[in-house]
Amino acid sequence: VTGIVIKTGRQRIIDSFHAGTCKISLDNSSGNYTPLGDGTYSNSQFIGTEVRVLVTLNSASVPTCLFRGKIEDANAVFIDKFQSQVELTCSDGFADLARTEFNGISFSSHVGSTRFTSVLDNAAVDYPAEPGSPTANDPKNRDVNTSGITMASETVNTTNTLSYLKRLANSEDGMIFIRHGMKGGGTVTVGDKGNILTYNKRDQAPDATGLTFGPSSATATTPPMISVNTSYGAELLFTKGVYQRNGGSDQAVTDTAGKDAYGLRTIVRRSLLNNNDSDVLSACENFVYRHAAPSLRVEGIVCRPEAMTEAQAEKVAKISIADGISVNFTPVGTSTAITRSLRVEGVTHRITPKNWHMTINTSGVGETNY
């Protein structure tokens, strides 16, 4: 392996989650991996094969999974008559959901997490079930938080599964995503191999990791970062919201002070699945009143796990979507430190034999707990 690039999650909280991807570059100078060639692995069935990227640090008894998914493409590049490279492109469970649809399915009125499970268990979707006793060969696949938000009864016709689940996430004001790494930096067990399809209910708090990124330190819970990216602008500034559920009327909320200061900046979410208009109005209010004024937002941090102590790197490698972390930094030209509590929205790993750069996309905790 000459390089690995893993991308999971999303950039900002108003973005949709997409399938996580992993690209693995293989040295193919020996011809071992040329698809349909005569090398050692050339006749292997690459497409659909499960791939796991694992890392063992700090003498951990079970490795941490940075990514688990299936190979989508195996592309060979012949640079010259002496050099060749094969690139494996892999995707996680979201890609499987994007390739299915269900039709003519009737749902009763029930909470969002029950709707979520019903969709996954439908024969037309056939998403992998959660094993009773997860093992390395049959690992965990789901993590469903019990919701308190009721969705209306309906009959769904000819609907893409992933598109429907994105509407369900907006209706819940929660999150539906694929988690790799380890929830809250907990202890890794043999059944923890990433690719966990997760349902986070409304008001779900971030999973605390106890990590504070900042200046160089040898303490396990204070890993060093090499840069921090902040934003103070209008990309997450909304002074009006218009939400609407199937069969319901528009529920509109305007923050008067925000409108007078910054003009109308509207977020629109329609065709929600909620059971009543009052719940839709509440969700709209919560969003608008938290985004009606600009604030300093930490959009992400960059760190180098290979430059940390092993105890630090072990904890950092586990970081995944919806984890809670903190950042402490002192801007150039000032002596006053800034500390922010953050929720992880996405993780990118860029790994070579000599370097491991990790970018963590974040949002402020106050922006995300509606």
Short mmCIF file of C-alpha atoms in Angstrom, two decimals:
data_model
loop_
_atom_site.label_atom_id
_atom_site.label_comp_id
_atom_site.label_asym_id
_atom_site.label_seq_id
_atom_site.Cartn_x
_atom_site.Cartn_y
_atom_site.Cartn_z
CA VAL A 1 0.00 0.00 0.00
CA THR A 2 1.45 3.37 -1.05
CA GLY A 3 -1.39 5.61 0.06
CA ILE A 4 -4.84 5.74 1.68
CA VAL A 5 -7.40 8.56 1.57
CA ILE A 6 -10.55 8.22 3.68
CA LYS A 7 -13.39 10.76 3.63
CA THR A 8 -16.49 10.44 5.82
CA GLY A 9 -19.24 12.74 7.05
CA ARG A 10 -20.03 16.27 5.87
CA GLN A 11 -18.53 19.74 5.83
CA ARG A 12 -21.27 21.73 7.63
CA ILE A 13 -24.47 21.00 9.53
CA ILE A 14 -26.75 22.17 6.70
CA ASP A 15 -25.11 19.71 4.30
CA SER A 16 -26.39 16.19 3.76
CA PHE A 17 -24.31 13.21 4.74
CA HIS A 18 -22.94 11.24 1.82
CA ALA A 19 -21.37 7.81 1.45
CA GLY A 20 -17.95 7.55 3.05
CA THR A 21 -15.17 6.69 0.63
CA CYS A 22 -11.74 5.12 0.86
CA LYS A 23 -9.14 5.09 -1.90
CA ILE A 24 -6.25 2.66 -1.52
CA SER A 25 -3.24 2.85 -3.85
CA LEU A 26 -1.32 -0.38 -4.38
CA ASP A 27 2.16 -0.76 -5.83
CA ASN A 28 1.50 -2.93 -8.85
CA SER A 29 5.01 -2.95 -10.33
CA SER A 30 5.04 -6.73 -10.01
CA GLY A 31 1.70 -7.03 -11.82
CA ASN A 32 0.20 -8.85 -8.84
CA TYR A 33 -3.02 -6.78 -8.80
CA THR A 34 -3.70 -6.10 -12.50
CA PRO A 35 -7.41 -6.91 -12.98
CA LEU A 36 -7.86 -9.91 -15.30
CA GLY A 37 -4.07 -10.27 -15.62
CA ASP A 38 -1.93 -13.26 -14.69
CA GLY A 39 -0.55 -11.90 -11.39
CA THR A 40 -1.02 -13.45 -7.94
CA TYR A 41 -4.28 -11.58 -7.20
CA SER A 42 -5.37 -10.70 -10.74
CA ASN A 43 -8.25 -13.17 -10.79
CA SER A 44 -9.57 -12.02 -7.43
CA GLN A 45 -13.12 -10.71 -7.44
CA PHE A 46 -12.34 -7.17 -6.30
CA ILE A 47 -15.79 -5.69 -6.83
CA GLY A 48 -17.97 -6.09 -3.74
CA THR A 49 -15.14 -7.41 -1.57
CA GLU A 50 -15.14 -6.01 1.96
CA VAL A 51 -12.14 -3.88 2.91
CA ARG A 52 -11.12 -2.81 6.40
CA VAL A 53 -8.49 -0.21 7.27
CA LEU A 54 -7.28 -0.97 10.80
CA VAL A 55 -4.69 0.65 13.06
CA THR A 56 -3.22 -0.75 16.27
CA LEU A 57 -1.71 1.83 18.65
CA ASN A 58 -0.55 1.96 22.24
CA SER A 59 -0.57 -1.85 22.53
CA ALA A 60 -4.35 -1.95 22.21
CA SER A 61 -5.73 -5.49 22.28
CA VAL A 62 -8.17 -4.78 19.42
CA PRO A 63 -7.33 -2.46 16.49
CA THR A 64 -9.36 0.66 15.73
CA CYS A 65 -11.15 0.65 12.38
CA LEU A 66 -10.67 3.82 10.34
CA PHE A 67 -12.93 2.52 7.56
CA ARG A 68 -15.00 -0.52 6.57
CA GLY A 69 -16.68 -0.79 3.20
CA LYS A 70 -16.81 -2.56 -0.15
CA ILE A 71 -14.71 -2.15 -3.28
CA GLU A 72 -16.54 -0.30 -6.07
CA ASP A 73 -13.69 0.04 -8.60
CA ALA A 74 -10.26 -1.47 -9.20
CA ASN A 75 -8.42 0.71 -11.72
CA ALA A 76 -4.93 -0.07 -13.02
CA VAL A 77 -2.57 2.67 -14.20
CA PHE A 78 0.53 1.70 -16.21
CA ILE A 79 2.89 4.65 -15.71
CA ASP A 80 5.61 3.20 -17.94
CA LYS A 81 6.93 -0.27 -18.79
CA PHE A 82 8.41 -0.62 -15.29
CA GLN A 83 5.79 0.96 -13.04
CA SER A 84 2.13 0.32 -12.37
CA GLN A 85 -0.38 1.26 -9.71
CA VAL A 86 -3.82 -0.10 -8.85
CA GLU A 87 -6.30 2.14 -7.09
CA LEU A 88 -9.14 0.56 -5.15
CA THR A 89 -12.15 2.82 -4.59
CA CYS A 90 -14.35 1.71 -1.70
CA SER A 91 -17.61 3.02 -0.21
CA ASP A 92 -19.55 2.36 2.99
CA GLY A 93 -23.17 1.41 3.73
CA PHE A 94 -24.65 4.70 2.51
CA ALA A 95 -23.76 3.65 -1.04
CA ASP A 96 -25.78 0.45 -0.59
CA LEU A 97 -28.80 2.48 0.54
CA ALA A 98 -28.45 4.80 -2.46
CA ARG A 99 -28.82 1.82 -4.80
CA THR A 100 -32.18 0.60 -3.42
CA GLU A 101 -35.76 1.84 -3.44
CA PHE A 102 -39.02 0.69 -1.93
CA ASN A 103 -42.52 0.95 -3.32
CA GLY A 104 -46.06 0.64 -1.99
CA ILE A 105 -45.03 0.39 1.66
CA SER A 106 -47.49 1.57 4.32
CA PHE A 107 -46.16 2.91 7.62
CA SER A 108 -48.22 3.44 10.74
CA SER A 109 -47.75 6.51 12.92
CA HIS A 110 -44.67 5.86 15.06
CA VAL A 111 -41.50 7.54 16.30
CA GLY A 112 -38.64 8.28 13.93
CA SER A 113 -36.30 5.57 15.17
CA THR A 114 -39.00 2.92 14.60
CA ARG A 115 -39.55 4.27 11.07
CA PHE A 116 -35.81 4.08 10.49
CA THR A 117 -35.61 0.43 11.51
CA SER A 118 -38.72 -0.43 9.47
CA VAL A 119 -37.09 1.01 6.33
CA LEU A 120 -33.85 -0.92 6.88
CA ASP A 121 -35.69 -4.18 7.51
CA ASN A 122 -37.90 -3.88 4.43
CA ALA A 123 -37.23 -6.70 1.96
CA ALA A 124 -36.59 -4.25 -0.87
CA VAL A 125 -33.84 -2.54 1.17
CA ASP A 126 -32.47 -5.60 2.98
CA TYR A 127 -29.86 -3.70 5.00
CA PRO A 128 -27.60 -5.93 7.16
CA ALA A 129 -29.14 -6.66 10.55
CA GLU A 130 -27.42 -6.08 13.87
CA PRO A 131 -25.91 -9.41 14.98
CA GLY A 132 -26.94 -10.71 18.38
CA SER A 133 -23.32 -11.27 19.44
CA PRO A 134 -21.03 -9.16 17.22
CA THR A 135 -17.72 -10.70 16.26
CA ALA A 136 -14.87 -9.80 13.92
CA ASN A 137 -16.51 -11.92 11.19
CA ASP A 138 -20.02 -10.61 11.92
CA PRO A 139 -19.47 -7.07 13.26
CA LYS A 140 -21.88 -4.40 14.45
CA ASN A 141 -23.94 -2.72 11.73
CA ARG A 142 -26.45 -0.41 13.46
CA ASP A 143 -26.73 2.07 16.33
CA VAL A 144 -30.27 3.41 16.78
CA ASN A 145 -31.13 5.99 19.47
CA THR A 146 -34.78 5.83 20.56
CA SER A 147 -36.65 8.88 19.29
CA GLY A 148 -39.52 10.80 20.87
CA ILE A 149 -40.62 12.54 17.66
CA THR A 150 -43.68 11.01 15.99
CA MET A 151 -43.87 10.60 12.23
CA ALA A 152 -47.22 10.52 10.43
CA SER A 153 -48.66 7.38 8.91
CA GLU A 154 -48.21 7.20 5.15
CA THR A 155 -47.87 4.98 2.11
CA VAL A 156 -44.61 5.44 0.25
CA ASN A 157 -44.38 4.78 -3.48
CA THR A 158 -41.25 4.43 -5.63
CA THR A 159 -38.82 6.18 -3.32
CA ASN A 160 -35.04 5.99 -3.18
CA THR A 161 -34.05 4.67 0.23
CA LEU A 162 -31.26 7.15 0.98
CA SER A 163 -33.34 10.14 -0.16
CA TYR A 164 -36.16 9.05 2.15
CA LEU A 165 -33.80 8.65 5.10
CA LYS A 166 -32.45 12.17 4.55
CA ARG A 167 -36.03 13.48 4.81
CA LEU A 168 -36.45 11.45 7.97
CA ALA A 169 -33.29 13.01 9.45
CA ASN A 170 -34.58 16.53 8.71
CA SER A 171 -37.97 15.64 10.20
CA GLU A 172 -36.29 14.38 13.37
CA ASP A 173 -33.88 17.34 13.48
CA GLY A 174 -31.36 14.63 14.20
CA MET A 175 -28.68 12.81 12.22
CA ILE A 176 -28.52 9.68 10.09
CA PHE A 177 -24.93 8.82 9.21
CA ILE A 178 -22.30 6.10 8.94
CA ARG A 179 -19.85 5.96 11.83
CA HIS A 180 -16.36 4.56 11.53
CA GLY A 181 -13.83 4.99 14.33
CA MET A 182 -15.26 4.52 17.83
CA LYS A 183 -18.22 6.23 19.50
CA GLY A 184 -17.02 8.65 22.17
CA GLY A 185 -13.54 7.14 22.06
CA GLY A 186 -14.74 4.10 23.99
CA THR A 187 -13.03 0.74 24.34
CA VAL A 188 -12.85 -1.14 21.04
CA THR A 189 -14.29 -4.67 21.10
CA VAL A 190 -13.89 -7.40 18.51
CA GLY A 191 -17.24 -6.47 16.93
CA ASP A 192 -16.33 -2.81 16.38
CA LYS A 193 -15.22 -2.64 12.74
CA GLY A 194 -16.78 0.64 11.58
CA ASN A 195 -19.54 1.09 8.98
CA ILE A 196 -22.17 1.59 11.70
CA LEU A 197 -25.41 3.05 10.32
CA THR A 198 -26.44 5.44 13.09
CA TYR A 199 -29.68 7.24 14.01
CA ASN A 200 -29.25 10.17 16.40
CA LYS A 201 -32.48 11.56 17.82
CA ARG A 202 -33.37 15.22 18.27
CA ASP A 203 -31.33 16.93 21.03
CA GLN A 204 -28.85 14.05 21.07
CA ALA A 205 -25.75 15.30 22.87
CA PRO A 206 -22.31 14.70 21.32
CA ASP A 207 -20.52 11.59 22.54
CA ALA A 208 -17.87 12.93 24.91
CA THR A 209 -14.28 11.93 24.10
CA GLY A 210 -12.57 14.05 26.77
CA LEU A 211 -10.12 15.34 24.13
CA THR A 212 -8.95 18.96 23.95
CA PHE A 213 -6.82 19.84 20.93
CA GLY A 214 -4.33 22.65 21.40
CA PRO A 215 -0.63 23.43 21.76
CA SER A 216 1.92 20.65 21.98
CA SER A 217 1.45 18.48 25.05
CA ALA A 218 2.34 14.97 26.13
CA THR A 219 -0.92 14.41 28.00
CA ALA A 220 -3.07 11.71 26.42
CA THR A 221 -6.22 13.85 26.44
CA THR A 222 -4.59 16.99 24.98
CA PRO A 223 -3.32 16.03 21.52
CA PRO A 224 -1.53 18.72 19.48
CA MET A 225 -2.98 20.18 16.28
CA ILE A 226 -1.10 21.87 13.46
CA SER A 227 -3.86 24.26 12.34
CA VAL A 228 -7.39 25.41 13.15
CA ASN A 229 -9.88 26.88 10.68
CA THR A 230 -12.48 29.37 11.86
CA SER A 231 -15.35 31.14 10.14
CA TYR A 232 -17.15 34.34 10.99
CA GLY A 233 -19.54 34.90 8.11
CA ALA A 234 -22.93 34.35 6.55
CA GLU A 235 -22.78 30.75 5.33
CA LEU A 236 -24.69 29.60 8.44
CA LEU A 237 -26.71 32.80 8.94
CA PHE A 238 -30.49 32.33 8.61
CA THR A 239 -33.06 34.88 9.78
CA LYS A 240 -36.16 33.07 8.50
CA GLY A 241 -37.27 29.46 8.27
CA VAL A 242 -40.08 27.83 6.31
CA TYR A 243 -40.82 24.22 7.29
CA GLN A 244 -43.69 22.12 5.96
CA ARG A 245 -44.80 18.52 6.50
CA ASN A 246 -46.66 16.29 4.07
CA GLY A 247 -50.31 17.37 4.20
CA GLY A 248 -49.55 20.32 6.49
CA SER A 249 -49.34 24.07 6.01
CA ASP A 250 -46.17 26.15 5.94
CA GLN A 251 -44.73 26.91 9.36
CA ALA A 252 -42.72 30.14 9.07
CA VAL A 253 -40.54 31.81 11.68
CA THR A 254 -38.69 35.13 11.34
CA ASP A 255 -36.16 36.50 13.80
CA THR A 256 -36.98 40.21 13.70
CA ALA A 257 -33.68 41.44 15.11
CA GLY A 258 -31.72 39.26 12.71
CA LYS A 259 -33.85 40.34 9.75
CA ASP A 260 -33.39 44.03 10.55
CA ALA A 261 -29.63 43.62 10.89
CA TYR A 262 -28.83 41.18 8.07
CA GLY A 263 -31.89 41.00 5.81
CA LEU A 264 -33.96 37.96 4.94
CA ARG A 265 -31.90 34.78 4.74
CA THR A 266 -34.27 31.85 4.46
CA ILE A 267 -33.86 28.12 4.99
CA VAL A 268 -36.65 26.00 3.49
CA ARG A 269 -37.42 22.39 4.40
CA ARG A 270 -40.53 20.82 2.88
CA SER A 271 -42.15 17.37 2.61
CA LEU A 272 -41.19 16.52 6.18
CA LEU A 273 -42.64 13.37 7.73
CA ASN A 274 -43.76 14.79 11.10
CA ASN A 275 -47.15 13.94 12.55
CA ASN A 276 -48.28 17.50 13.37
CA ASP A 277 -47.65 21.14 12.51
CA SER A 278 -46.73 22.15 16.06
CA ASP A 279 -43.71 19.87 16.03
CA VAL A 280 -42.67 21.26 12.64
CA LEU A 281 -43.00 24.81 14.00
CA SER A 282 -40.90 23.93 17.04
CA ALA A 283 -38.12 22.53 14.84
CA CYS A 284 -38.21 25.65 12.66
CA GLU A 285 -38.04 27.95 15.68
CA ASN A 286 -35.12 26.09 17.18
CA PHE A 287 -33.12 26.33 13.97
CA VAL A 288 -33.78 29.99 13.23
CA TYR A 289 -33.18 31.28 16.74
CA ARG A 290 -29.79 29.54 16.85
CA HIS A 291 -28.67 30.84 13.45
CA ALA A 292 -30.10 34.38 13.27
CA ALA A 293 -26.82 36.09 14.13
CA PRO A 294 -23.26 35.43 12.95
CA SER A 295 -20.87 33.83 15.41
CA LEU A 296 -17.28 32.65 15.44
CA ARG A 297 -17.37 29.03 14.32
CA VAL A 298 -14.53 26.54 14.37
CA GLU A 299 -15.00 24.72 11.08
CA GLY A 300 -12.23 22.21 11.52
CA ILE A 301 -8.79 21.29 12.76
CA VAL A 302 -5.84 19.47 11.22
CA CYS A 303 -3.53 17.17 13.16
CA ARG A 304 -0.83 14.56 12.54
CA PRO A 305 -1.40 11.37 14.54
CA GLU A 306 2.04 10.00 13.54
CA ALA A 307 3.66 12.98 15.31
CA MET A 308 1.77 12.37 18.58
CA THR A 309 2.53 10.09 21.47
CA GLU A 310 1.01 6.64 21.01
CA ALA A 311 -1.46 7.28 23.83
CA GLN A 312 -2.65 10.46 22.08
CA ALA A 313 -2.77 8.84 18.64
CA GLU A 314 -4.81 5.91 19.94
CA LYS A 315 -7.51 8.31 21.17
CA VAL A 316 -7.42 10.51 18.08
CA ALA A 317 -7.72 7.53 15.71
CA LYS A 318 -11.07 6.66 17.30
CA ILE A 319 -12.65 10.05 16.54
CA SER A 320 -15.85 9.71 14.53
CA ILE A 321 -18.95 11.67 13.50
CA ALA A 322 -21.04 13.07 16.40
CA ASP A 323 -18.15 12.87 18.87
CA GLY A 324 -17.63 15.81 21.21
CA ILE A 325 -14.19 17.42 21.36
CA SER A 326 -12.76 20.75 22.50
CA VAL A 327 -10.20 23.07 20.95
CA ASN A 328 -8.00 25.64 22.68
CA PHE A 329 -5.96 28.14 20.65
CA THR A 330 -4.48 31.60 20.93
CA PRO A 331 -4.87 33.63 17.72
CA VAL A 332 -1.82 35.38 16.27
CA GLY A 333 -1.35 38.87 17.67
CA THR A 334 -3.20 38.31 20.93
CA SER A 335 -2.50 36.71 24.28
CA THR A 336 -6.10 35.66 24.95
CA ALA A 337 -6.86 31.99 24.37
CA ILE A 338 -10.13 30.88 22.80
CA THR A 339 -11.79 27.62 23.83
CA ARG A 340 -14.70 26.04 21.96
CA SER A 341 -16.71 22.87 22.52
CA LEU A 342 -17.33 21.15 19.19
CA ARG A 343 -19.14 18.28 17.56
CA VAL A 344 -17.43 16.27 14.82
CA GLU A 345 -19.23 16.45 11.45
CA GLY A 346 -16.70 14.67 9.25
CA VAL A 347 -13.25 13.06 9.25
CA THR A 348 -10.63 12.83 6.49
CA HIS A 349 -7.48 10.70 6.72
CA ARG A 350 -4.56 11.04 4.27
CA ILE A 351 -2.03 8.31 4.95
CA THR A 352 1.28 7.40 3.32
CA PRO A 353 4.12 5.23 4.65
CA LYS A 354 5.69 8.36 6.19
CA ASN A 355 2.77 10.69 7.02
CA TRP A 356 -0.73 10.62 8.47
CA HIS A 357 -2.69 13.87 8.17
CA MET A 358 -6.14 13.97 9.72
CA THR A 359 -8.71 16.72 9.11
CA ILE A 360 -11.69 16.93 11.46
CA ASN A 361 -14.70 19.00 10.32
CA THR A 362 -16.63 20.43 13.25
CA SER A 363 -19.59 22.53 14.31
CA GLY A 364 -20.33 24.34 17.55
CA VAL A 365 -22.30 22.31 20.08
CA GLY A 366 -24.82 25.16 20.47
CA GLU A 367 -25.48 25.16 16.73
CA THR A 368 -26.32 21.47 16.55
CA ASN A 369 -28.38 20.58 19.63
CA TYR A 370 -31.76 22.00 18.71
#
